[in-house]
PDB file of C-alpha atoms in Angstrom:
ATOM      1  CA  GLN W 182      13.851 -18.252   2.938  1.00  0.00           C
ATOM      2  CA  VAL W 183      13.822 -14.613   3.414  1.00  0.00           C
ATOM      3  CA  GLU W 184      12.259 -12.927   6.068  1.00  0.00           C
ATOM      4  CA  LEU W 185      12.067  -9.349   7.082  1.00  0.00           C
ATOM      5  CA  VAL W 186      11.622  -7.418  10.436  1.00  0.00           C
ATOM      6  CA  GLU W 187       9.995  -3.802  10.545  1.00  0.00           C
ATOM      7  CA  SER W 188      10.089  -1.527  13.994  1.00  0.00           C
ATOM      8  CA  GLY W 189       9.890   2.006  13.862  1.00  0.00           C
ATOM      9  CA  GLY W 190       6.270   3.213  13.014  1.00  0.00           C
ATOM     10  CA  GLY W 191       4.450   5.195  16.007  1.00  0.00           C
ATOM     11  CA  LEU W 192       2.071   8.319  16.875  1.00  0.00           C
ATOM     12  CA  VAL W 193       3.859  11.021  15.851  1.00  0.00           C
ATOM     13  CA  GLN W 194       2.690  15.130  15.841  1.00  0.00           C
ATOM     14  CA  PRO W 195       2.795  17.406  12.288  1.00  0.00           C
ATOM     15  CA  GLY W 196       5.903  18.322  12.163  1.00  0.00           C
ATOM     16  CA  GLY W 197       7.935  15.626  14.182  1.00  0.00           C
ATOM     17  CA  SER W 198       9.925  12.887  12.521  1.00  0.00           C
ATOM     18  CA  LEU W 199      10.632   9.146  13.254  1.00  0.00           C
ATOM     19  CA  ARG W 200      12.742   6.766  12.385  1.00  0.00           C
ATOM     20  CA  LEU W 201      11.926   2.978  10.327  1.00  0.00           C
ATOM     21  CA  SER W 202      13.769   0.461  10.622  1.00  0.00           C
ATOM     22  CA  CYS W 203      13.977  -3.397   8.094  1.00  0.00           C
ATOM     23  CA  THR W 204      16.763  -6.451   8.853  1.00  0.00           C
ATOM     24  CA  LEU W 205      16.464  -9.185   5.921  1.00  0.00           C
ATOM     25  CA  SER W 206      17.342 -12.340   7.388  1.00  0.00           C
ATOM     26  CA  GLY W 207      18.084 -15.573   5.272  1.00  0.00           C
ATOM     27  CA  ASP W 208      20.158 -14.366   2.094  1.00  0.00           C
ATOM     28  CA  ILE W 209      22.808 -11.774   1.819  1.00  0.00           C
ATOM     29  CA  PHE W 210      20.943  -8.277   1.676  1.00  0.00           C
ATOM     30  CA  SER W 211      24.381  -6.672  -0.892  1.00  0.00           C
ATOM     31  CA  ILE W 212      21.753  -8.332  -3.715  1.00  0.00           C
ATOM     32  CA  TYR W 213      18.263  -7.031  -2.934  1.00  0.00           C
ATOM     33  CA  ALA W 214      17.541  -3.116  -3.808  1.00  0.00           C
ATOM     34  CA  MET W 215      15.525  -2.082  -0.797  1.00  0.00           C
ATOM     35  CA  GLY W 216      12.439  -0.276  -0.902  1.00  0.00           C
ATOM     36  CA  TRP W 217       9.693   1.028   2.001  1.00  0.00           C
ATOM     37  CA  TYR W 218       6.638   1.548   0.957  1.00  0.00           C
ATOM     38  CA  ARG W 219       2.676   2.699   1.750  1.00  0.00           C
ATOM     39  CA  GLN W 220      -0.652   2.218   1.573  1.00  0.00           C
ATOM     40  CA  ALA W 221      -2.886   5.015   3.158  1.00  0.00           C
ATOM     41  CA  PRO W 222      -7.098   3.713   4.147  1.00  0.00           C
ATOM     42  CA  GLY W 223      -8.864   3.275   0.745  1.00  0.00           C
ATOM     43  CA  LYS W 224      -5.814   4.519  -1.544  1.00  0.00           C
ATOM     44  CA  GLN W 225      -3.575   2.284  -3.198  1.00  0.00           C
ATOM     45  CA  ARG W 226       0.861   1.066  -2.385  1.00  0.00           C
ATOM     46  CA  GLU W 227       2.643   3.721  -3.354  1.00  0.00           C
ATOM     47  CA  SER W 228       6.295   3.895  -3.293  1.00  0.00           C
ATOM     48  CA  VAL W 229       8.533   5.969  -0.634  1.00  0.00           C
ATOM     49  CA  ALA W 230      12.081   5.609  -1.681  1.00  0.00           C
ATOM     50  CA  ILE W 231      14.162   3.227  -3.306  1.00  0.00           C
ATOM     51  CA  ILE W 232      17.694   2.380  -1.827  1.00  0.00           C
ATOM     52  CA  ASN W 233      19.737  -0.003  -4.108  1.00  0.00           C
ATOM     53  CA  ALA W 234      22.002  -2.154  -3.567  1.00  0.00           C
ATOM     54  CA  GLY W 235      25.267   0.319  -4.593  1.00  0.00           C
ATOM     55  CA  GLY W 236      23.120   2.943  -2.605  1.00  0.00           C
ATOM     56  CA  GLY W 237      21.084   5.016  -5.170  1.00  0.00           C
ATOM     57  CA  THR W 238      18.098   6.416  -3.950  1.00  0.00           C
ATOM     58  CA  ASN W 239      15.426   7.815  -5.187  1.00  0.00           C
ATOM     59  CA  TYR W 240      11.963   9.515  -3.402  1.00  0.00           C
ATOM     60  CA  ALA W 241       8.456  10.343  -4.879  1.00  0.00           C
ATOM     61  CA  ASP W 242       8.246  13.155  -5.015  1.00  0.00           C
ATOM     62  CA  SER W 243       5.588  13.244  -2.219  1.00  0.00           C
ATOM     63  CA  VAL W 244       8.937  13.119   0.254  1.00  0.00           C
ATOM     64  CA  LYS W 245      11.274  14.659  -1.384  1.00  0.00           C
ATOM     65  CA  GLY W 246      13.230  16.937   1.283  1.00  0.00           C
ATOM     66  CA  ARG W 247      11.743  15.022   3.706  1.00  0.00           C
ATOM     67  CA  PHE W 248      12.473  11.691   4.216  1.00  0.00           C
ATOM     68  CA  THR W 249      16.176   9.702   3.518  1.00  0.00           C
ATOM     69  CA  GLY W 250      16.804   6.077   2.672  1.00  0.00           C
ATOM     70  CA  SER W 251      19.894   4.614   3.723  1.00  0.00           C
ATOM     71  CA  ARG W 252      21.196   0.675   4.418  1.00  0.00           C
ATOM     72  CA  ASP W 253      23.697  -0.436   6.682  1.00  0.00           C
ATOM     73  CA  HIS W 254      24.856  -3.561   5.327  1.00  0.00           C
ATOM     74  CA  ALA W 255      26.913  -5.000   8.056  1.00  0.00           C
ATOM     75  CA  LYS W 256      23.427  -5.038   9.486  1.00  0.00           C
ATOM     76  CA  SER W 257      21.350  -6.317   7.289  1.00  0.00           C
ATOM     77  CA  THR W 258      19.122  -3.075   8.033  1.00  0.00           C
ATOM     78  CA  VAL W 259      17.780  -0.295   5.639  1.00  0.00           C
ATOM     79  CA  TYR W 260      16.297   2.418   7.407  1.00  0.00           C
ATOM     80  CA  LEU W 261      13.970   6.031   6.701  1.00  0.00           C
ATOM     81  CA  GLN W 262      14.053   8.854   8.466  1.00  0.00           C
ATOM     82  CA  MET W 263      11.373  10.735   8.178  1.00  0.00           C
ATOM     83  CA  ASN W 264      11.334  13.900   9.183  1.00  0.00           C
ATOM     84  CA  SER W 265       8.551  16.934   8.698  1.00  0.00           C
ATOM     85  CA  LEU W 266       5.378  14.462   9.257  1.00  0.00           C
ATOM     86  CA  LYS W 267       2.686  15.814   7.036  1.00  0.00           C
ATOM     87  CA  PRO W 268      -0.430  13.973   8.563  1.00  0.00           C
ATOM     88  CA  GLU W 269      -0.922  13.276   4.432  1.00  0.00           C
ATOM     89  CA  ASP W 270       2.061  11.057   5.620  1.00  0.00           C
ATOM     90  CA  THR W 271      -0.645   8.866   7.767  1.00  0.00           C
ATOM     91  CA  ALA W 272       0.014   5.455   6.686  1.00  0.00           C
ATOM     92  CA  VAL W 273       0.759   1.472   6.429  1.00  0.00           C
ATOM     93  CA  TYR W 274       4.999   1.683   5.674  1.00  0.00           C
ATOM     94  CA  TYR W 275       6.465  -1.583   4.437  1.00  0.00           C
ATOM     95  CA  CYS W 276       9.516  -2.867   3.005  1.00  0.00           C
ATOM     96  CA  ASN W 277      10.674  -3.953   0.128  1.00  0.00           C
ATOM     97  CA  ALA W 278      13.255  -6.256  -0.954  1.00  0.00           C
ATOM     98  CA  LEU W 279      13.905  -7.572  -4.514  1.00  0.00           C
ATOM     99  CA  ASN W 280      16.411  -9.943  -5.738  1.00  0.00           C
ATOM    100  CA  VAL W 281      18.309  -8.009  -8.052  1.00  0.00           C
ATOM    101  CA  ARG W 282      19.075 -10.996  -9.715  1.00  0.00           C
ATOM    102  CA  SER W 283      16.285 -13.190  -9.471  1.00  0.00           C
ATOM    103  CA  ARG W 284      13.354 -10.811  -9.429  1.00  0.00           C
ATOM    104  CA  VAL W 285      12.147 -12.379  -6.380  1.00  0.00           C
ATOM    105  CA  ASP W 286      10.124  -9.707  -4.104  1.00  0.00           C
ATOM    106  CA  PHE W 287       9.825  -9.788  -0.405  1.00  0.00           C
ATOM    107  CA  TRP W 288       8.015  -7.294   2.166  1.00  0.00           C
ATOM    108  CA  GLY W 289       7.555  -7.036   5.181  1.00  0.00           C
ATOM    109  CA  GLN W 290       4.387  -6.903   8.011  1.00  0.00           C
ATOM    110  CA  GLY W 291       3.670  -2.823   7.466  1.00  0.00           C
ATOM    111  CA  THR W 292       4.039  -0.379   9.895  1.00  0.00           C
ATOM    112  CA  GLN W 293       1.952   1.647  10.867  1.00  0.00           C
ATOM    113  CA  VAL W 294       2.939   5.565  10.875  1.00  0.00           C
ATOM    114  CA  THR W 295       0.153   8.549  12.000  1.00  0.00           C
ATOM    115  CA  VAL W 296       0.772  11.722  12.250  1.00  0.00           C
ATOM    116  CA  SER W 297      -2.787  13.581  14.276  1.00  0.00           C
ATOM    117  CA  SER W 298      -2.507  16.164  16.004  1.00  0.00           C
TER     118      SER W 298
END
């Protein structure tokens, strides 16, 4: 059974930085495209960053130039480096793993990111 464990959320001032981590266990990391999504109160969940199996990335327009996704295959971990954070980045951030063969996906438990002075 695939499990995703996230960490790294917290409270940060505007302009600050945080790094989120998500570790996959229970399957082969390299067959998963990894994604970061977020959901703010009263809003739908939205895609933030996709890091495909080969390391290529796609970002939401709202975070381009500020957020960077990466993956470490040796640690089965995907990261989201978030810089120049804004209050509108406040949300619960979720890690997603999509098996590129079966198209079955899995979600992490979510981690709260709050940007406030």
